[in-house]
Amino acid sequence: MMITKYIFTLFIITLLFVAATWAQEIPLEKQARISHGVVTLNENPLLNGYDVKFYKLDVEADNQSDRIGGNVTILAEVFDEGLSALVFELNNLLDVERVEVDGENHLFTHVDHEITVPLTATRGAGELVSTQIWYGGQTGEGMNMEVDEDWDIPVTFTLSEPFYAKDWFPCKENLGDKADSVHVFITTDFGLTGVSQGIHTGTTYFPNGKVRYEWKSNYPIAFYLISIAVSDYIEYNFEVHPPDIPEPILIQNFIYDRPGCLEEYRDGMHWTRSMMKLFCERFGPYPFREEKYGHYLWPWGGGMEHQTMTGMGGFSFGLVAHELGHSWFGNYVTCATWQDIWINEGFATYAHYLAVEELTPENREAVRAYRFERAMREPHGRVYIPAEHADDASRIFSGNLSYSKGMAIIHMMRFELQNDGLFFETFRNFIDRYGDSVATGLDFKAVLEETSGMDFTDFFNQWYFGAGYPIYEASWDQQGDLLNLHSTQTTSSETNTLFKMSMEYMIHYEGGDTLFRVFHDENQERYQFTLDHTVDSITIDPNDQVLNQEVGYVKKSAGIEPATPFSIYPNPNHGTFTFKSLSNREERVVVEIYTVSGAKVFSETYKNCMPLTDYGVDTEGLGRGLYFVRLRSDGEDDVLKMVVE
């Protein structure tokens, strides 16, 4: 979700990034509403006694107020043997008129935003229970009526994320309990249109001047993704047919019935065509393809990814991409806890970057640089939300951390993999495993490691659970064809004192440059490269692949003694490399290679090695990863790190 409108009940997070080829400002963040202060998550154990199977909302609303009335049916499957009461959540602002369980009136209480319905007979595990609740009145934060001043049109709309679904309908606010399906019937005044999830299955006209719009969705859905909107809309639709999907996907759009509105937004809406094709290729088929993907206009400047029907404040490139990306990350796979909101917002932000990379590549570096700069505004910030902030909506939707730093760590995973095929395969495997369900950051880590065969424990401890970012400075010296590089890493936060990861250095010389990629796992690192050019300068992270702060420039030292008695190159390599002795005498050299766990995987002795002479080493199929190369001679013993790609 991304929302950017100033309103006194909202916490505002605004992004105004302007690229030359985009004709408008692009709002890319969501506002977290905290007018009632910190929200306490409901921990009533009775809410865990059942699984929601189905919601049917049959409600009445107009675009002149934020009041609601009607009834909601909740079909639930009992989890616990001997369940004696049902509990649903509903804001005390709303009045409950009556409650029926399996068609019979039941007593109930409505206290502390909970409806408690004692059962006349206990229910056993596996039983289905249908509860119908009639209610109405003034809604809370989750439903608003506001005039869109740009078009002079009133709109009533809902926005339930993260804690506000109960402000407008009885529900169970539990991320892990997705309903299997939902029906939403909206009765309003003739001349207005009510929009919601899934397929528009019918319209019923009543003699009293009312009209009912009937929407049905057969896909699992999280509570906060259920929505309604009522305004004076007209419908503008088109289709997109991604490869390998048998039937075209309907793109259903509801825009204001105002002169010039369609012309204003048509081109932006049509970005959905190319983005849908791209995301289907990268992430897998659009999850809700048997129903639709839709947009409707609302008065706020950003968007909210209501499943199959996104609320939009406009149709900028970035907003369209971000919200469509939520169809896979947020809607189909939903964060299992609000502490893992990265699953929703970090990935949707990266979906925007992928769209830029593919469709407007001239803006790629600017978007990435902007996101990295935003992330570094929080030198002590974490992507994973600590338990003490799990109920703080403003922290959950931090634009700097959940969005920008969340996007940055995904990009750095791609850099560590050095294989786009594996990178996107990881996305698809994750989606296949957790689609229609929920997942944590550690769930993604497990899929990433299974797919790549690499260990990302340090990476997640540093970047997902840890705080801050690395700060690099370096110096260099050249002696003949031997380049010595000394790199120092400090960090922005004392919580993380070291970031173990890959880094690139660009060596510049007259007539060209050479890129070296190394692995940092100490605060002080010395590297040696062989280069048949006189070095002019060195750039740290020339392609901005790593979220880091560089201190000044890479200075040339007056002279650096050789850091080791040996050198190896190329490094990284593919298992074959060259070593040379930096001594001034002929000697015997023993070369041994060890894994990071200490297992010896290679050993060979080289006799009569001349100083500063190249000797080739072929390890015959050494697998990808980090290794330690031990080189021993008479009086010299050195261990160097080596990366095999």
XYZ file of C-alpha atoms in Angstrom:
645
model
C 0.000 0.000 0.000
C 1.162 3.535 -0.714
C -0.734 6.567 0.570
C 0.391 10.191 0.510
C -2.268 12.702 1.430
C -2.023 15.202 4.255
C -4.923 14.769 6.646
C -4.872 15.491 10.349
C -5.722 11.917 11.401
C -2.838 10.437 9.451
C 0.842 9.878 9.902
C 2.353 11.146 6.682
C 5.140 9.505 4.734
C 5.620 11.274 1.418
C 7.799 10.442 -1.522
C 8.206 12.919 -4.336
C 10.685 11.466 -6.782
C 10.652 13.054 -10.208
C 12.302 11.474 -13.219
C 12.673 13.378 -16.453
C 10.529 10.996 -18.454
C 7.735 10.894 -15.879
C 5.292 13.741 -16.264
C 4.144 13.735 -12.647
C 5.249 13.294 -9.072
C 5.239 9.670 -7.954
C 3.911 9.006 -4.462
C 5.415 5.746 -3.258
C 4.682 5.470 0.436
C 1.771 4.659 2.616
C 0.534 6.649 5.555
C 0.058 4.798 8.803
C -2.890 6.168 10.719
C -2.190 6.643 14.405
C -4.767 9.170 15.586
C -5.654 6.860 18.482
C -2.020 6.333 19.447
C -0.421 2.919 19.718
C -2.750 0.094 18.728
C -2.851 -3.014 20.923
C -3.099 -6.297 19.043
C -5.948 -8.545 20.156
C -4.729 -11.540 22.124
C -8.096 -13.050 23.138
C -7.529 -16.834 23.009
C -11.119 -17.423 21.844
C -10.156 -15.853 18.505
C -7.893 -18.853 17.964
C -10.713 -21.338 18.435
C -11.926 -21.213 14.861
C -10.843 -20.706 11.247
C -12.741 -18.236 9.063
C -13.902 -19.931 5.866
C -16.141 -17.263 4.334
C -17.295 -13.670 4.755
C -20.446 -12.217 3.250
C -20.838 -8.478 3.673
C -24.289 -7.110 2.809
C -23.945 -3.432 3.651
C -25.411 -0.043 2.758
C -23.316 3.112 2.284
C -23.318 6.304 0.230
C -20.762 8.970 -0.639
C -22.128 11.594 1.734
C -21.044 10.123 5.072
C -18.840 7.465 6.617
C -21.738 5.617 8.231
C -22.544 2.013 7.403
C -25.361 -0.442 8.055
C -26.247 -4.000 7.168
C -25.188 -7.476 8.125
C -22.151 -9.718 7.875
C -22.175 -13.509 7.745
C -19.095 -15.362 8.940
C -18.740 -19.089 8.273
C -16.157 -20.641 10.582
C -14.667 -24.068 11.153
C -14.118 -24.961 14.802
C -10.527 -25.727 15.781
C -10.889 -26.569 19.456
C -12.924 -29.406 20.882
C -15.626 -28.067 23.180
C -15.725 -24.488 21.851
C -18.245 -22.661 24.052
C -18.192 -19.135 22.625
C -17.398 -17.223 19.449
C -15.577 -13.905 19.492
C -15.450 -11.397 16.619
C -13.911 -7.949 16.498
C -15.970 -4.789 15.910
C -15.349 -1.198 16.983
C -17.593 -0.075 19.840
C -18.600 2.950 17.740
C -20.862 0.616 15.786
C -24.093 -0.712 17.275
C -24.868 -4.432 17.084
C -28.605 -5.014 16.645
C -28.810 -8.796 16.758
C -26.770 -11.953 16.223
C -27.859 -15.281 14.786
C -25.886 -18.519 14.973
C -26.936 -21.160 12.447
C -30.190 -19.238 11.885
C -31.166 -18.845 15.562
C -31.025 -15.664 17.648
C -28.276 -15.667 20.258
C -27.369 -13.546 23.214
C -24.179 -11.528 22.850
C -22.081 -8.829 24.438
C -20.217 -6.028 22.644
C -17.467 -4.737 24.930
C -13.898 -3.561 24.297
C -14.340 -3.822 20.527
C -15.306 -7.511 20.784
C -18.578 -9.293 20.109
C -18.778 -12.371 22.335
C -21.452 -14.933 21.463
C -21.885 -17.742 24.041
C -22.947 -20.956 22.316
C -25.932 -22.864 23.691
C -24.130 -26.112 22.909
C -20.397 -26.632 22.683
C -18.957 -27.340 19.250
C -16.453 -29.987 18.291
C -13.348 -29.674 16.160
C -14.181 -29.649 12.445
C -17.770 -28.392 12.852
C -18.937 -25.464 10.713
C -20.702 -22.569 12.420
C -22.474 -19.733 10.589
C -22.846 -16.429 12.432
C -24.823 -13.481 11.062
C -24.409 -10.075 12.694
C -26.670 -7.070 12.035
C -25.014 -3.779 12.882
C -24.700 -0.121 11.885
C -23.661 3.378 12.785
C -20.605 5.599 12.717
C -17.445 3.900 11.484
C -13.955 4.325 12.860
C -10.604 4.859 11.172
C -11.113 2.109 8.614
C -13.841 3.902 6.608
C -13.801 7.492 5.376
C -15.830 9.908 3.313
C -13.811 12.613 1.625
C -14.123 14.948 -1.344
C -11.473 14.538 -4.027
C -10.742 18.216 -4.529
C -8.984 17.645 -7.852
C -12.263 16.467 -9.385
C -14.800 17.938 -6.927
C -16.319 14.538 -6.189
C -17.148 12.872 -2.848
C -15.965 9.301 -2.247
C -16.611 6.889 0.596
C -13.941 4.208 0.891
C -12.372 1.778 3.312
C -8.744 1.236 4.265
C -8.272 -1.499 6.863
C -4.505 -2.002 7.002
C -3.161 -2.719 9.523
C -5.670 -2.681 12.409
C -8.819 -1.044 11.077
C -11.031 -3.690 9.444
C -13.047 -3.945 12.669
C -13.826 -0.237 12.319
C -16.378 -0.995 9.608
C -17.315 -4.719 9.655
C -17.276 -7.617 12.152
C -14.210 -9.763 11.479
C -11.226 -11.590 12.876
C -8.061 -9.490 12.562
C -5.575 -12.338 12.298
C -3.087 -12.358 9.422
C -2.758 -16.132 9.470
C -6.485 -16.733 9.066
C -7.370 -15.981 5.465
C -10.996 -16.503 4.480
C -11.353 -18.987 1.626
C -13.731 -16.650 -0.215
C -15.694 -13.433 0.203
C -18.925 -11.889 -1.106
C -19.460 -8.138 -0.827
C -22.899 -6.689 -1.594
C -23.047 -2.880 -1.549
C -26.391 -1.073 -1.532
C -26.251 2.634 -2.349
C -28.154 5.440 -4.052
C -29.091 5.120 -7.689
C -26.484 6.957 -9.786
C -23.613 5.852 -7.574
C -21.462 2.746 -8.022
C -20.157 0.412 -5.334
C -16.930 -1.491 -6.099
C -15.166 -4.351 -4.352
C -13.268 -7.634 -4.758
C -13.607 -10.301 -7.403
C -16.245 -10.472 -10.111
C -19.268 -8.205 -10.450
C -21.952 -10.894 -10.543
C -25.083 -8.775 -10.571
C -26.843 -5.451 -10.016
C -30.248 -5.240 -8.340
C -32.414 -2.123 -8.599
C -34.950 -1.372 -5.858
C -38.121 0.738 -6.130
C -36.975 3.073 -3.355
C -34.158 4.496 -5.509
C -31.482 2.184 -4.173
C -29.218 -0.128 -6.151
C -27.152 -3.105 -4.992
C -23.811 -4.111 -6.544
C -22.910 -7.742 -5.934
C -19.243 -8.796 -5.928
C -17.914 -12.316 -5.358
C -14.369 -13.636 -5.038
C -13.382 -17.270 -4.667
C -9.762 -16.659 -3.726
C -8.394 -16.753 -0.159
C -8.135 -13.259 1.252
C -6.678 -11.595 4.361
C -9.063 -9.534 6.473
C -7.451 -6.166 5.677
C -7.687 -6.671 1.903
C -11.505 -6.703 1.907
C -12.817 -3.301 0.820
C -15.628 -1.173 -0.536
C -15.717 2.185 -2.311
C -18.750 4.232 -3.329
C -18.725 7.202 -5.701
C -19.915 8.500 -9.043
C -17.803 6.142 -11.158
C -17.696 5.116 -14.785
C -16.045 1.911 -15.940
C -13.122 1.681 -18.370
C -11.768 -1.794 -19.089
C -9.166 -3.514 -21.216
C -7.418 -6.876 -21.299
C -3.856 -8.149 -21.153
C -2.753 -11.575 -22.343
C 0.570 -12.594 -20.750
C 2.417 -15.503 -22.375
C 1.614 -19.007 -21.078
C -1.734 -17.905 -19.600
C -4.662 -19.432 -21.558
C -7.182 -16.618 -21.140
C -6.689 -12.846 -21.147
C -6.813 -11.028 -17.806
C -9.466 -8.345 -17.351
C -8.134 -4.977 -16.177
C -11.228 -3.299 -14.715
C -10.975 0.394 -13.884
C -13.446 2.674 -12.116
C -12.720 6.361 -12.608
C -14.694 9.446 -11.760
C -17.554 10.425 -14.030
C -16.053 13.817 -14.680
C -15.010 15.457 -17.973
C -11.341 14.856 -18.719
C -10.807 12.218 -16.013
C -10.385 9.283 -18.395
C -8.078 11.304 -20.642
C -5.985 12.279 -17.613
C -5.377 8.709 -16.487
C -5.702 6.495 -19.567
C -1.996 6.312 -20.436
C -1.047 5.576 -16.836
C -3.618 2.789 -16.587
C -2.203 1.229 -19.738
C 1.176 0.733 -18.037
C -0.588 -2.203 -16.387
C -0.365 -4.133 -19.665
C 3.418 -4.250 -19.881
C 3.869 -4.519 -16.115
C 1.487 -7.467 -15.869
C 3.422 -9.316 -18.576
C 6.737 -8.523 -16.907
C 5.651 -9.590 -13.429
C 4.089 -12.799 -14.743
C 7.461 -13.587 -16.297
C 9.435 -12.710 -13.173
C 7.123 -13.964 -10.411
C 4.833 -16.482 -12.076
C 1.232 -16.228 -13.353
C -0.988 -13.476 -11.967
C -2.551 -15.165 -8.918
C -6.129 -13.935 -9.392
C -6.330 -14.351 -13.152
C -9.726 -16.094 -13.143
C -11.329 -12.923 -11.764
C -9.571 -9.635 -12.595
C -7.104 -6.986 -11.656
C -8.771 -3.650 -10.987
C -8.277 -0.031 -9.962
C -10.622 2.575 -8.552
C -9.912 6.215 -7.853
C -10.019 7.585 -4.331
C -9.117 10.970 -2.817
C -5.735 10.013 -1.357
C -2.508 10.499 -3.267
C -1.162 6.953 -3.014
C -2.641 3.493 -3.251
C -3.858 0.473 -1.332
C -3.588 -3.031 -2.735
C -7.105 -4.283 -1.972
C -7.114 -7.736 -3.540
C -8.071 -7.556 -7.246
C -9.283 -3.940 -6.761
C -6.638 -1.383 -5.838
C -7.514 2.061 -4.537
C -5.500 4.652 -6.485
C -4.871 8.348 -6.070
C -3.572 8.498 -9.643
C -1.758 6.387 -12.201
C 1.914 7.318 -12.048
C 4.364 4.690 -13.260
C 5.737 3.979 -9.790
C 2.352 3.719 -8.103
C 0.915 1.383 -10.749
C 3.965 -0.896 -10.520
C 4.116 -0.957 -6.716
C 0.449 -1.788 -6.260
C 0.413 -4.429 -8.987
C 3.482 -6.013 -7.387
C 1.432 -6.461 -4.219
C -0.746 -8.974 -6.064
C 2.091 -11.466 -5.592
C 3.693 -9.998 -2.454
C 1.131 -8.917 0.110
C -2.035 -10.379 -1.355
C -1.180 -13.870 -2.647
C 1.678 -14.284 -0.159
C 0.937 -12.165 2.908
C 3.259 -11.295 5.768
C 2.664 -13.700 8.658
C 3.178 -10.919 11.209
C 3.309 -7.158 10.934
C 6.944 -7.456 12.044
C 7.554 -9.144 8.666
C 5.877 -6.390 6.604
C 8.989 -6.608 4.382
C 7.255 -9.524 2.648
C 4.647 -7.001 1.470
C 6.318 -3.629 1.143
C 9.971 -4.434 0.468
C 9.048 -6.732 -2.390
C 6.421 -4.410 -3.871
C 9.005 -1.611 -3.826
C 11.438 -3.908 -5.609
C 8.722 -4.750 -8.141
C 8.676 -1.041 -9.011
C 12.458 -1.138 -9.482
C 12.151 -4.181 -11.779
C 9.540 -2.354 -13.849
C 11.866 0.621 -14.198
C 14.800 -1.660 -15.049
C 12.845 -3.309 -17.859
C 10.477 -0.625 -19.137
C 12.226 2.710 -18.451
C 15.870 1.667 -17.967
C 17.139 5.221 -18.280
C 15.694 5.806 -14.772
C 17.126 2.696 -13.136
C 20.163 4.249 -11.448
C 18.162 7.229 -10.189
C 15.474 5.061 -8.591
C 18.025 2.758 -6.974
C 20.115 5.677 -5.691
C 17.027 7.333 -4.248
C 15.976 4.201 -2.388
C 19.479 3.645 -1.021
C 19.669 7.266 0.125
C 16.306 6.908 1.902
C 17.481 3.747 3.661
C 20.612 5.475 4.954
C 18.543 8.190 6.597
C 18.093 5.619 9.392
C 21.664 4.796 10.536
C 20.335 2.621 13.371
C 17.278 1.259 11.579
C 16.210 -2.348 11.024
C 14.006 -3.898 8.360
C 12.533 -6.473 10.748
C 10.265 -4.718 13.221
C 11.193 -5.395 16.863
C 8.464 -6.819 19.086
C 8.156 -3.577 21.040
C 7.092 -1.763 17.850
C 4.878 -4.487 16.368
C 1.710 -2.530 17.158
C 3.064 0.854 16.039
C 1.564 1.584 12.622
C 3.997 4.401 11.898
C 6.954 2.056 12.417
C 5.376 -0.761 10.417
C 5.050 1.479 7.369
C 8.341 3.324 7.661
C 9.191 4.552 4.170
C 12.893 4.514 4.977
C 13.022 1.006 6.443
C 10.120 -1.248 5.389
C 10.096 0.172 1.851
C 13.514 1.549 0.926
C 15.862 -0.555 3.033
C 13.572 -3.516 2.355
C 14.051 -2.949 -1.372
C 17.815 -2.485 -0.902
C 18.389 -5.819 0.813
C 16.547 -7.646 -1.974
C 18.831 -5.949 -4.479
C 21.862 -6.983 -2.450
C 20.655 -10.602 -2.410
C 20.646 -10.404 -6.192
C 24.213 -9.083 -6.077
C 25.341 -11.889 -3.775
C 23.778 -14.518 -6.037
C 25.377 -13.116 -9.212
C 22.795 -15.141 -11.119
C 19.502 -13.598 -12.221
C 18.152 -16.998 -13.159
C 18.487 -18.197 -9.556
C 17.270 -14.854 -8.236
C 13.946 -14.980 -10.056
C 13.630 -18.726 -9.552
C 13.777 -17.982 -5.824
C 10.860 -15.566 -6.190
C 8.796 -18.148 -8.047
C 9.630 -20.956 -5.624
C 8.669 -18.747 -2.686
C 5.382 -17.786 -4.290
C 4.595 -21.398 -5.210
C 5.212 -22.526 -1.629
C 3.406 -19.774 0.248
C 0.714 -18.647 -2.195
C -2.762 -18.242 -0.638
C -1.017 -18.244 2.744
C 1.370 -16.219 4.908
C 5.147 -16.160 5.295
C 7.910 -14.615 7.376
C 11.274 -13.235 6.372
C 12.886 -16.464 7.578
C 10.558 -18.421 5.302
C 11.951 -16.475 2.371
C 15.493 -17.084 3.612
C 14.849 -20.839 3.640
C 13.603 -20.807 0.045
C 16.516 -18.611 -1.021
C 19.026 -21.033 0.474
C 17.309 -24.110 -0.961
C 17.192 -22.586 -4.425
C 20.711 -21.172 -4.481
C 22.604 -23.672 -2.349
C 24.171 -20.719 -0.500
C 24.085 -19.830 3.188
C 22.431 -16.462 3.892
C 22.539 -16.672 7.696
C 25.063 -13.859 8.071
C 23.246 -11.801 5.474
C 19.880 -11.969 7.279
C 21.443 -11.427 10.700
C 23.148 -8.316 9.346
C 20.570 -6.849 6.999
C 17.130 -8.140 8.039
C 17.417 -8.425 11.816
C 20.465 -6.202 12.260
C 20.752 -2.431 12.213
C 22.513 0.130 10.074
C 24.856 -0.231 7.118
C 28.617 -0.434 6.414
C 30.959 2.508 5.880
C 34.015 1.929 3.697
C 37.295 3.716 3.195
C 40.328 2.392 1.371
C 43.888 3.129 0.302
C 46.111 1.588 -2.353
C 49.661 1.282 -3.601
C 51.135 -0.225 -6.747
C 54.486 -1.996 -7.028
C 55.136 -3.023 -10.592
C 52.222 -5.155 -11.711
C 51.124 -5.829 -8.105
C 48.299 -3.658 -6.739
C 47.849 -3.599 -2.950
C 44.434 -2.502 -1.670
C 43.709 -1.860 2.011
C 40.007 -1.573 2.859
C 38.527 -0.590 6.221
C 34.904 -1.153 7.173
C 33.143 0.582 10.044
C 29.382 0.685 10.543
C 26.659 3.226 11.212
C 25.296 1.350 14.228
C 27.093 -0.221 17.154
C 24.568 -3.075 16.995
C 26.208 -4.392 13.823
C 29.989 -4.076 13.889
C 30.653 -5.929 10.623
C 28.797 -6.666 7.384
C 30.161 -9.810 5.750
C 29.453 -9.556 2.049
C 30.745 -9.096 -1.457
C 32.127 -5.779 -2.687
C 33.328 -4.514 -6.043
C 36.284 -2.219 -6.723
C 36.795 -0.547 -10.094
C 40.468 -0.061 -10.991
C 40.912 2.879 -13.369
C 43.917 3.349 -15.645
C 44.712 5.086 -18.917
C 42.700 3.507 -21.665
C 40.273 1.503 -19.542
C 39.296 0.012 -16.215
C 38.981 -3.397 -14.554
C 36.352 -4.551 -12.052
C 37.403 -6.768 -9.131
C 34.884 -8.484 -6.850
C 35.984 -9.618 -3.378
C 34.339 -10.860 -0.197
C 34.637 -8.833 3.002
C 34.482 -10.721 6.281
C 36.782 -8.612 8.456
C 36.844 -4.934 9.346
C 40.386 -4.614 7.990
C 41.054 -6.298 4.641
C 44.130 -6.375 2.407
C 43.886 -7.554 -1.168
C 46.446 -7.950 -3.918
C 45.709 -7.895 -7.617
C 48.020 -8.324 -10.589
C 47.463 -5.654 -13.205
C 49.528 -4.826 -16.302
C 48.566 -1.140 -16.147
C 49.541 1.885 -14.131
C 46.608 2.610 -11.821
C 45.167 6.126 -11.798
C 42.402 5.697 -9.219
C 40.038 3.196 -7.579
C 36.289 3.419 -7.008
C 34.457 1.521 -4.253
C 31.160 -0.087 -5.316
C 31.116 1.615 -8.727
C 27.716 0.171 -9.700
C 25.986 0.971 -6.381
C 25.219 -2.666 -5.642
C 25.668 -2.390 -1.863
C 23.906 -0.153 0.627
C 26.939 1.631 2.017
C 28.490 4.973 2.801
C 31.914 5.703 1.331
C 34.245 8.055 3.193
C 35.881 10.411 0.720
C 37.888 8.886 -2.094
C 40.220 5.900 -2.260
C 43.549 7.517 -1.483
C 46.906 6.445 -2.860
C 49.387 5.605 -0.131
C 53.003 6.723 -0.137
C 53.893 3.053 0.005
C 52.403 -0.127 1.368
C 54.512 -3.112 2.173
C 53.245 -6.293 0.582
C 50.422 -7.458 2.841
C 51.305 -11.122 2.328
C 54.293 -13.137 1.042
C 52.056 -14.566 -1.703
C 49.382 -13.370 -4.078
C 46.604 -15.232 -5.929
C 44.551 -14.093 -8.877
C 42.027 -13.838 -10.371
C 39.951 -13.600 -7.248
C 37.037 -14.329 -7.533
C 37.606 -17.157 -10.008
C 35.983 -20.334 -11.322
C 38.228 -22.762 -9.473
C 41.382 -22.162 -11.494
C 43.832 -19.519 -10.327
C 47.462 -18.438 -10.338
C 49.758 -17.805 -7.381
C 53.139 -16.139 -7.126
C 55.694 -15.809 -4.377
C 56.720 -12.277 -3.448
C 59.989 -13.366 -1.857
C 63.395 -12.858 -3.462
C 64.530 -16.491 -3.523
C 63.692 -19.824 -5.127
C 61.611 -22.062 -2.855
C 59.178 -24.956 -2.496
C 55.496 -23.900 -2.041
C 52.674 -26.071 -0.642
C 49.188 -24.960 -1.727
C 46.203 -26.144 0.369
C 42.548 -25.131 0.028
C 40.038 -25.327 2.891
C 36.278 -24.766 3.113
C 34.917 -22.276 5.635
C 34.149 -25.243 7.928
C 37.826 -26.272 7.908
C 37.701 -29.262 5.540
C 40.754 -29.603 3.281
C 39.656 -30.018 -0.338
C 42.934 -29.558 -2.207
C 46.665 -29.990 -1.599
C 49.624 -29.859 -3.965
C 53.348 -29.113 -3.701
C 55.150 -26.886 -6.213
C 58.942 -27.284 -6.281
C 61.573 -24.739 -7.261
C 59.160 -21.779 -7.462
C 60.907 -18.670 -8.727
C 60.031 -15.287 -7.157
C 57.370 -13.148 -8.909
C 56.611 -16.004 -11.291
C 53.106 -17.245 -12.093
C 52.135 -20.831 -11.217
C 48.713 -22.170 -12.211
C 46.446 -24.136 -9.855
C 43.527 -26.201 -11.195
C 41.209 -27.497 -8.481
C 39.087 -29.568 -10.904
C 35.504 -28.621 -10.169
C 35.646 -26.762 -6.877
C 32.084 -25.640 -6.036
C 30.911 -22.057 -5.668
C 31.593 -20.337 -2.366
C 34.228 -18.885 -0.047
C 37.467 -20.801 0.552
C 40.757 -20.277 2.365
C 44.001 -20.835 0.442
C 47.019 -21.693 2.602
C 50.438 -21.224 0.982
C 53.510 -22.499 2.834
C 57.186 -22.215 1.981
C 60.447 -22.271 3.909
C 59.897 -19.677 6.595
C 56.607 -18.305 5.162
C 53.021 -19.374 5.902
C 50.044 -17.370 4.706
C 46.268 -17.821 4.383
C 44.315 -15.895 1.745
C 40.584 -15.802 1.096
C 39.301 -16.890 -2.301
C 35.827 -16.728 -3.832
C 34.822 -19.330 -6.416
C 31.930 -18.246 -8.621
